[in-house]
Amino acid sequence: MADQKLTGKIARERIRLMAAPRPPEGVVAGLQALGDATGIVADVMDELGITGVVPASVLKPTIAGARIVGPALTVRNIPQREHVYETARRRVNRMAEFEAHNLALPGDVVVIDGVPGVSNMGGISSQTGKRQGEAGAIVAGGIRDVAHSRGVGYPVWATEVTPVTGKWRIETVEINGDIDVAGIRVSPGDIVLADDSGVCFIPRARAVEVLEMARRKSAAEDAKCKAIDAGTPVPDLPGGA
Amino acid sequence: MADQKLTGKIARERIRLMAAPRPPEGVVAGLQALGDATGIVADVMDELGITGVVPASVLKPTIAGARIVGPALTVRNIPQREHVYETARRRVNRMAEFEAHNLALPGDVVVIDGVPGVSNMGGISSQTGKRQGEAGAIVAGGIRDVAHSRGVGYPVWATEVTPVTGKWRIETVEINGDIDVAGIRVSPGDIVLADDSGVCFIPRARAVEVLEMARRKSAAEDAKCKAIDAGTPVPDLPGGA
Amino acid sequence: MADQKLTGKIARERIRLMAAPRPPEGVVAGLQALGDATGIVADVMDELGITGVVPASVLKPTIAGARIVGPALTVRNIPQREHVYETARRRVNRMAEFEAHNLALPGDVVVIDGVPGVSNMGGISSQTGKRQGEAGAIVAGGIRDVAHSRGVGYPVWATEVTPVTGKWRIETVEINGDIDVAGIRVSPGDIVLADDSGVCFIPRARAVEVLEMARRKSAAEDAKCKAIDAGTPVPDLPGGA
Amino acid sequence: MADQKLTGKIARERIRLMAAPRPPEGVVAGLQALGDATGIVADVMDELGITGVVPASVLKPTIAGARIVGPALTVRNIPQREHVYETARRRVNRMAEFEAHNLALPGDVVVIDGVPGVSNMGGISSQTGKRQGEAGAIVAGGIRDVAHSRGVGYPVWATEVTPVTGKWRIETVEINGDIDVAGIRVSPGDIVLADDSGVCFIPRARAVEVLEMARRKSAAEDAKCKAIDAGTPVPDLPGGA
Amino acid sequence: MADQKLTGKIARERIRLMAAPRPPEGVVAGLQALGDATGIVADVMDELGITGVVPASVLKPTIAGARIVGPALTVRNIPQREHVYETARRRVNRMAEFEAHNLALPGDVVVIDGVPGVSNMGGISSQTGKRQGEAGAIVAGGIRDVAHSRGVGYPVWATEVTPVTGKWRIETVEINGDIDVAGIRVSPGDIVLADDSGVCFIPRARAVEVLEMARRKSAAEDAKCKAIDAGTPVPDLPGGA
Amino acid sequence: MADQKLTGKIARERIRLMAAPRPPEGVVAGLQALGDATGIVADVMDELGITGVVPASVLKPTIAGARIVGPALTVRNIPQREHVYETARRRVNRMAEFEAHNLALPGDVVVIDGVPGVSNMGGISSQTGKRQGEAGAIVAGGIRDVAHSRGVGYPVWATEVTPVTGKWRIETVEINGDIDVAGIRVSPGDIVLADDSGVCFIPRARAVEVLEMARRKSAAEDAKCKAIDAGTPVPDLPGGA
């Protein structure tokens, strides 16, 4: 990593970590093995007193049925100062989520504290993320070219979809810092879990604990589902999942 | 019904009726036989001066193309008082929509006057409703585990989707009372009709009248569609559907 | 066109043009040939200092993956004055988007400055538009019968979906005038381009210029996509698309 | 009126009427004499089956306690097509609400179907309206310079307040046509009544009827207020106001 | 109380308690004696793990600077089923907040789980509440006649202001039951504290504890304010309030 | 400044500048001398192609009629990670806007890129800001204790008002960095101008130019106002303000 080649789109000192911290052994595979994961994990986080869940009504998935798990690689965007009429003409492009793709390790989830009303990630960017082996992206802000990202199988959860580019409108000011995503503080390396119901951000330090408890809960839910299929009357269904 | 076994999740006296009143003979099948039903039925309700229509932009379907008809079995949820940090730890679960599934007769539609920001119905609950033979559910509030409910073929129209459970956050305080669903008063036994365009709540006492008028309107629309396919010039198309 | 038969649903003098101005030669086919068009075209419009882009989060597509290009045929609706309780009973239908279908030339896009909260276009109307050879419709306001319009393959981008009819609630007061669609001024003959990311309204007088620049940009993007597929490291990807 | 001098800011043919129709004799004074008028008038309109009431939560007053009554002089604004970066530099001012002030007769209420996000009426415009003897203005859209309009005692009910000018962003396309104000159709000459609770638009043809019924209702309310002050127990208060 | 005369506007069995439980001795006076109370009390509730605070941006005060403390007398409204066109003509008035005024004891705060878009409390109702000695009202929903309620000095915190009556549109279905007010569960007898920053609902059982802690906090804040006035440098200001 | 004593509430290295850059000579006094300043300045910024204006409908003033001018001292807050239930009990206070007050020079405007739903500035903080000689504050996010800040004459423009503290919920992560305030990028030292119509953020480097042009425009507006008072007919009023 010492001699990682950079894109130059963002100053080196604004990259707080060259790589998001790696998830504890087995956590990603363990979470992938659970069914209906965001519901179960949200319950576990409730019981452990951990915040970090965002509804799918807020961060909307681009690919129905998609489900991802992986460590967060964070990006922060803010508006540019100059008038877009001028920056577009002069092609002043200050977006640097490509640096995040450059730094991404396989399985990473790019998480963007973005700018509303404009695209913080387009189709070519999504294709690049896919090639880098990323699991997908979470964007608090707009994205575009959803047919493109769907086409390459790169799922994104975003608050908005718009053709309007962020290139001339926003600036990436930090990579792998702590960010605010839809009201949740996300740190690089936090475990991101996303599906049709929403997104959970699990603090890295608590991921093993969350996984273990989620496994128990999942087993209990499976038993309950079997009881339902077996025709157990509602009042006799096992409780507690 | 006299010795219907209950779940105990809600006090017996808070169940206003043990079963939603049955729809008039033929109404459910009659409405099912109509194409594009919510539009036609909304028109009939307009012409009869009956309110009761909610847009799909408000109550959003989980399964595109799904269409249900059936009598409403109503549920009312309100927030719990204790802090979720404490109720989650102590597992204070006050949701009782399982009692609704327990009481449901085949074809019923569970209609929940729910709490926003949290899930008022999850995947196991949906699976239970499916097994009980319900047509589906309408939820003013959040739901979760949509992959699960889609998987078992149980369609839901809800205002929100979120992984955040209502278990520790809400309490079911009434079953089969009159409720407020997205601004419409719904009584148990009202006929619920839902499709991709939205939801109609037809007062039970007027359901026969609505069906008859809808049939005539539907026949007129069919004639119009045939005229279109036959190449009739626009100014010569039959009016009045 | 001189003796075009009209529907009589709107006064002749309220039709500002009997046909939307035709697009410059080759523009429609040229735009159709581009991939991911709204993103590219929005960029071109930015660089040329042209406004006119609306997010898919605002104008939501009814058919995922649909993509249309064509000249705008504009319609303006405002509320009726009488109480809907009375107009519904007396069947006072003042909608006249059928006149737009009547006037439509193949490839036209019907663009409606509509009324929120009610349907400005239903299933039979969509089917009529399809038969007339229209590319689809853009509706600032509600639509209904989306299963119907999907069934006949007529894509619509709309701000809302609702079963509530506009028939007794709104009046079409102008065809082929200048309108306001989600904050963008649209003139008849403006080139409409819509896909999963949103809608671009290209002023007719600038359409050739926009197309040419979009072609160059598209070629550059294709090159970039190939470089990604070829495994070019992120810092070495070609810039500037 | 034949030789009324115009401002030239809008084409003569876009002025549908040189003056808003005059209110029936005594209606303005009669409504002014009532206390708490929008509540009473909204009730009367309900009982007569007339729509036309907008909440103060939507059209917010600039001057607490202000109350106006008068005939509507209507204005319709839509966005300009050119980029504001260019129109601002070239000073392309297409607003023409000054023509409305020019045409206003004493007591008129300027009612603007405006553009959101920008100012449709500023301080100098308000001062001009005041000098012309207008009662005030209703603006569906932004206004600015509220200290100025308050300073000259010209009350405005508007949906937004913003320093951003409409001058280079919008165009006045019609005066004294039928417009849509927050979902209500308003015609020139409709009687506008506005206070801290909101705005009522009374169709001119029904104004006498509304006033008469409002007077009776007001008298009943006065009696009720006196009964309250007199200490009548709540169950014995007169009903029916 | 046994022979309390009722208004008859709501069935006797729908009144869960004839009077809201009385606050613990000294609590109301104690809270009134604190300055800037909602901020301090919200802090105390945070520290004790009690939910129950609603922003003034949601429940907006009608009288700037007003501040009230008192036990909640609760009211629940839901929509009527019949069309307002018919109920208004037939004068089907199902609102019963006057029964709440009838039952109110001096110092009570009427808290309404109301219907949005319509008025749940008007001027005459406010005047009645004032005469009964109520401290004021909290309304999740619309209110009207704010000039009237301001005139008699009866402060209300409401989500909306509108001239549209609820009389023909809503029905009061419960008095002194548990309700949901802007996401907070409120029980009769809960202590309501409201000022320019918002509303706190303090569970009755914890009110003494909250008051005591609030007093200590208030004293600390007073000390801090004095230190500021005395010119203490910012880094030396006492912490911890 | 070298030995400025700090509060220790935020790490020294997160303070990008110990003082906001001073405004160019005469700019503050010059802007203060203009009447109706945000409207005029917004116009000048439009004509110069500078963005940076936020409506009063978004950033709402706490004191009607207040007007401030001064250089921005910026603060950035994001959510804390731990559950508020725990941080409140343990009194984990990570807000550090007091450091901003500590660093403030007379006339500074504290501008906070805050967290929605909670208070980013309370009464004691406002009082401290007042004592330090600040002109006031702009807060994208909630504030509280508005009676307190009004009482000491410290005006704030904020997006929300709520009693809910940010102390245990948010963390100040940067002082005098570049921030995003309601979609506008603000740098320390930008000139802030705020009144009843909204807020203008003028880039420091362009402040002299903006002031000069604003003066000319203001003189033209004064002339126009005089012409109005003098009875000049509307069509003859001077144009161009």
Tab-separated table of C-alpha atoms in Angstrom, chain E:
chain	number	residue	atom	x	y	z
E	1	MET	CA	-68.025	14.426	39.585
E	2	ALA	CA	-70.607	11.650	39.845
E	3	ASP	CA	-73.321	13.880	38.500
E	4	GLN	CA	-71.214	15.942	36.103
E	5	LYS	CA	-73.546	17.160	33.345
E	6	LEU	CA	-72.289	16.120	29.903
E	7	THR	CA	-72.691	17.733	26.499
E	8	GLY	CA	-73.914	14.590	24.799
E	9	LYS	CA	-71.564	15.212	21.878
E	10	ILE	CA	-69.757	11.936	22.524
E	11	ALA	CA	-71.049	8.685	24.040
E	12	ARG	CA	-70.428	8.408	27.791
E	13	GLU	CA	-68.539	5.136	27.426
E	14	ARG	CA	-66.014	6.792	25.145
E	15	ILE	CA	-64.913	9.047	28.005
E	16	ARG	CA	-62.293	6.856	29.669
E	17	LEU	CA	-61.836	9.121	32.699
E	18	MET	CA	-64.081	11.948	33.808
E	19	ALA	CA	-61.012	13.943	34.850
E	20	ALA	CA	-57.366	13.767	33.980
E	21	PRO	CA	-55.367	12.557	36.999
E	22	ARG	CA	-54.158	15.476	39.115
E	23	PRO	CA	-50.445	16.336	39.003
E	24	PRO	CA	-48.322	15.602	42.061
E	25	GLU	CA	-48.306	18.440	44.589
E	26	GLY	CA	-46.056	21.295	43.586
E	27	VAL	CA	-45.060	20.020	40.188
E	28	VAL	CA	-46.928	22.576	38.125
E	29	ALA	CA	-45.799	25.535	40.212
E	30	GLY	CA	-42.296	24.140	40.320
E	31	LEU	CA	-42.031	23.856	36.575
E	32	GLN	CA	-43.589	27.288	36.100
E	33	ALA	CA	-40.853	28.755	38.270
E	34	LEU	CA	-38.063	27.551	35.993
E	35	GLY	CA	-36.782	29.712	33.157
E	36	ASP	CA	-36.298	28.295	29.634
E	37	ALA	CA	-38.085	25.199	30.773
E	38	THR	CA	-38.461	22.917	27.728
E	39	GLY	CA	-34.719	22.834	27.091
E	40	ILE	CA	-33.872	21.991	30.676
E	41	VAL	CA	-36.678	19.463	31.005
E	42	ALA	CA	-35.754	17.801	27.712
E	43	ASP	CA	-32.214	17.420	29.056
E	44	VAL	CA	-33.470	15.890	32.271
E	45	MET	CA	-35.706	13.484	30.363
E	46	ASP	CA	-32.689	12.492	28.248
E	47	GLU	CA	-30.652	11.821	31.337
E	48	LEU	CA	-33.455	9.786	32.892
E	49	GLY	CA	-34.116	7.876	29.680
E	50	ILE	CA	-37.611	9.278	29.171
E	51	THR	CA	-38.948	10.083	25.699
E	52	GLY	CA	-41.569	12.719	25.052
E	53	VAL	CA	-40.283	15.900	23.389
E	54	VAL	CA	-41.717	17.510	20.227
E	55	PRO	CA	-40.038	20.409	18.375
E	56	ALA	CA	-41.712	23.796	17.948
E	57	SER	CA	-41.024	23.298	14.231
E	58	VAL	CA	-43.668	20.565	14.394
E	59	LEU	CA	-46.056	21.878	17.066
E	60	LYS	CA	-45.918	25.610	16.336
E	61	PRO	CA	-47.015	28.099	18.992
E	62	THR	CA	-49.747	30.634	18.167
E	63	ILE	CA	-48.509	33.153	20.747
E	64	ALA	CA	-44.777	33.961	20.775
E	65	GLY	CA	-43.388	33.943	24.295
E	66	ALA	CA	-46.276	31.951	25.755
E	67	ARG	CA	-45.402	29.184	28.202
E	68	ILE	CA	-47.759	26.697	29.794
E	69	VAL	CA	-47.598	23.832	32.284
E	70	GLY	CA	-50.433	21.480	33.228
E	71	PRO	CA	-51.891	17.983	33.145
E	72	ALA	CA	-53.031	16.558	29.802
E	73	LEU	CA	-56.719	16.066	29.115
E	74	THR	CA	-56.653	13.966	25.938
E	75	VAL	CA	-58.933	13.909	22.898
E	76	ARG	CA	-58.805	11.655	19.830
E	77	ASN	CA	-60.331	12.630	16.486
E	78	ILE	CA	-60.610	10.566	13.293
E	79	PRO	CA	-62.253	11.385	9.942
E	80	GLN	CA	-65.984	11.007	9.441
E	81	ARG	CA	-67.050	8.473	6.826
E	82	GLU	CA	-69.682	10.438	4.929
E	83	HIS	CA	-68.837	12.940	2.203
E	84	VAL	CA	-68.363	16.450	3.561
E	85	TYR	CA	-70.660	17.748	0.848
E	86	GLU	CA	-73.462	15.840	2.536
E	87	THR	CA	-72.485	16.270	6.173
E	88	ALA	CA	-72.054	20.034	5.769
E	89	ARG	CA	-75.522	20.363	4.277
E	90	ARG	CA	-77.072	18.164	6.930
E	91	ARG	CA	-74.886	19.750	9.646
E	92	VAL	CA	-73.574	16.455	10.942
E	93	ASN	CA	-71.222	17.816	13.604
E	94	ARG	CA	-69.291	15.035	15.334
E	95	MET	CA	-66.553	17.057	16.996
E	96	ALA	CA	-66.651	16.805	20.775
E	97	GLU	CA	-63.699	18.771	22.093
E	98	PHE	CA	-66.343	20.864	23.864
E	99	GLU	CA	-66.872	17.842	26.112
E	100	ALA	CA	-63.188	18.133	26.973
E	101	HIS	CA	-63.724	21.791	27.900
E	102	ASN	CA	-66.726	20.708	29.943
E	103	LEU	CA	-64.663	18.176	31.866
E	104	ALA	CA	-61.560	20.379	32.174
E	105	LEU	CA	-60.355	21.395	35.588
E	106	PRO	CA	-58.471	24.686	36.004
E	107	GLY	CA	-54.938	24.375	34.695
E	108	ASP	CA	-55.611	21.433	32.384
E	109	VAL	CA	-54.046	21.321	28.934
E	110	VAL	CA	-56.283	19.901	26.216
E	111	VAL	CA	-54.147	17.612	24.028
E	112	ILE	CA	-55.701	16.524	20.733
E	113	ASP	CA	-54.613	13.641	18.520
E	114	GLY	CA	-56.299	15.340	15.612
E	115	VAL	CA	-56.829	15.092	11.887
E	116	PRO	CA	-54.481	16.972	9.535
E	117	GLY	CA	-55.805	19.348	6.895
E	118	VAL	CA	-58.788	20.546	8.915
E	119	SER	CA	-59.415	22.536	12.070
E	120	ASN	CA	-59.682	20.514	15.282
E	121	MET	CA	-60.235	23.618	17.427
E	122	GLY	CA	-61.678	27.020	16.561
E	123	GLY	CA	-62.030	30.397	18.200
E	124	ILE	CA	-65.192	29.799	20.187
E	125	SER	CA	-63.762	26.538	21.446
E	126	SER	CA	-60.578	28.329	22.522
E	127	GLN	CA	-62.613	31.002	24.276
E	128	THR	CA	-64.522	28.290	26.095
E	129	GLY	CA	-61.292	26.598	27.130
E	130	LYS	CA	-60.004	29.912	28.430
E	131	ARG	CA	-63.110	30.499	30.494
E	132	GLN	CA	-62.850	27.010	31.951
E	133	GLY	CA	-59.438	27.960	33.234
E	134	GLU	CA	-57.410	25.721	30.944
E	135	ALA	CA	-53.749	26.596	30.462
E	136	GLY	CA	-53.990	26.110	26.690
E	137	ALA	CA	-54.026	23.355	24.086
E	138	ILE	CA	-51.754	21.127	22.027
E	139	VAL	CA	-53.168	19.984	18.685
E	140	ALA	CA	-51.609	17.457	16.342
E	141	GLY	CA	-53.656	18.678	13.369
E	142	GLY	CA	-55.089	21.978	12.221
E	143	ILE	CA	-56.685	24.777	14.209
E	144	ARG	CA	-58.396	28.007	13.125
E	145	ASP	CA	-59.461	31.471	14.263
E	146	VAL	CA	-56.030	32.177	15.704
E	147	ALA	CA	-56.818	35.872	16.026
E	148	HIS	CA	-59.690	34.869	18.294
E	149	SER	CA	-57.642	32.526	20.505
E	150	ARG	CA	-54.832	35.089	20.688
E	151	GLY	CA	-57.397	37.737	21.581
E	152	VAL	CA	-58.605	35.828	24.626
E	153	GLY	CA	-55.065	34.791	25.611
E	154	TYR	CA	-55.468	31.065	25.051
E	155	PRO	CA	-52.191	29.697	23.620
E	156	VAL	CA	-52.218	26.721	21.265
E	157	TRP	CA	-49.384	24.644	19.791
E	158	ALA	CA	-50.581	23.095	16.523
E	159	THR	CA	-49.141	21.459	13.434
E	160	GLU	CA	-51.285	23.498	11.017
E	161	VAL	CA	-53.560	26.520	10.718
E	162	THR	CA	-56.502	26.436	8.307
E	163	PRO	CA	-59.965	27.976	7.970
E	164	VAL	CA	-61.422	24.579	6.959
E	165	THR	CA	-63.688	23.283	9.683
E	166	GLY	CA	-63.449	19.786	11.132
E	167	LYS	CA	-67.096	19.919	12.228
E	168	TRP	CA	-68.452	18.065	9.230
E	169	ARG	CA	-65.221	16.185	8.555
E	170	ILE	CA	-64.069	14.583	11.780
E	171	GLU	CA	-65.445	12.706	14.771
E	172	THR	CA	-64.192	12.744	18.335
E	173	VAL	CA	-64.012	9.071	19.287
E	174	GLU	CA	-62.320	9.131	22.665
E	175	ILE	CA	-61.636	11.422	25.634
E	176	ASN	CA	-58.933	10.707	28.184
E	177	GLY	CA	-57.559	7.637	26.434
E	178	ASP	CA	-53.915	7.133	25.480
E	179	ILE	CA	-53.089	8.966	22.246
E	180	ASP	CA	-50.285	9.506	19.746
E	181	VAL	CA	-49.243	13.154	19.443
E	182	ALA	CA	-46.575	13.733	16.797
E	183	GLY	CA	-45.019	10.344	17.579
E	184	ILE	CA	-45.226	10.595	21.369
E	185	ARG	CA	-47.667	8.558	23.413
E	186	VAL	CA	-49.556	10.808	25.762
E	187	SER	CA	-51.709	9.606	28.657
E	188	PRO	CA	-54.254	11.706	30.538
E	189	GLY	CA	-52.512	13.356	33.465
E	190	ASP	CA	-49.096	13.498	31.808
E	191	ILE	CA	-47.548	16.852	32.564
E	192	VAL	CA	-47.420	19.089	29.488
E	193	LEU	CA	-44.822	21.825	29.295
E	194	ALA	CA	-44.743	24.061	26.211
E	195	ASP	CA	-42.867	27.168	25.150
E	196	ASP	CA	-41.280	28.761	22.077
E	197	SER	CA	-38.890	25.822	21.612
E	198	GLY	CA	-41.479	23.048	21.703
E	199	VAL	CA	-43.448	20.714	23.921
E	200	CYS	CA	-42.436	18.187	26.601
E	201	PHE	CA	-44.811	15.455	27.750
E	202	ILE	CA	-43.607	14.262	31.163
E	203	PRO	CA	-45.056	10.955	32.386
E	204	ARG	CA	-47.009	11.719	35.551
E	205	ALA	CA	-45.235	9.036	37.568
E	206	ARG	CA	-41.875	10.633	36.912
E	207	ALA	CA	-42.830	14.277	37.215
E	208	VAL	CA	-41.437	14.830	40.719
E	209	GLU	CA	-38.120	13.286	39.775
E	210	VAL	CA	-37.961	15.386	36.604
E	211	LEU	CA	-38.763	18.580	38.495
E	212	GLU	CA	-36.089	18.036	41.098
E	213	MET	CA	-33.404	17.354	38.595
E	214	ALA	CA	-34.568	20.298	36.477
E	215	ARG	CA	-34.248	22.616	39.462
E	216	ARG	CA	-30.641	21.640	40.001
E	217	LYS	CA	-29.915	22.041	36.335
E	218	SER	CA	-31.604	25.426	36.257
E	219	ALA	CA	-29.535	26.660	39.155
E	220	ALA	CA	-26.375	25.558	37.349
E	221	GLU	CA	-27.510	27.363	34.222
E	222	ASP	CA	-28.223	30.522	36.193
E	223	ALA	CA	-24.706	30.384	37.568
E	224	LYS	CA	-23.352	29.975	34.095
E	225	CYS	CA	-25.362	32.952	32.840
E	226	LYS	CA	-24.036	35.067	35.674
E	227	ALA	CA	-20.495	34.005	34.858
E	228	ILE	CA	-21.073	35.079	31.269
E	229	ASP	CA	-22.420	38.443	32.345
E	230	ALA	CA	-19.462	38.817	34.707
E	231	GLY	CA	-17.101	38.528	31.781
E	232	THR	CA	-15.612	35.117	32.568
E	233	PRO	CA	-13.537	34.041	29.576
E	234	VAL	CA	-15.183	31.276	27.576
E	235	PRO	CA	-12.610	28.600	28.464
E	236	ASP	CA	-13.229	29.318	32.153
E	237	LEU	CA	-17.020	29.144	32.095
E	238	PRO	CA	-18.448	26.497	34.417
E	239	GLY	CA	-19.431	23.344	32.521
E	240	GLY	CA	-22.042	20.755	32.884
E	241	ALA	CA	-25.419	22.507	32.856
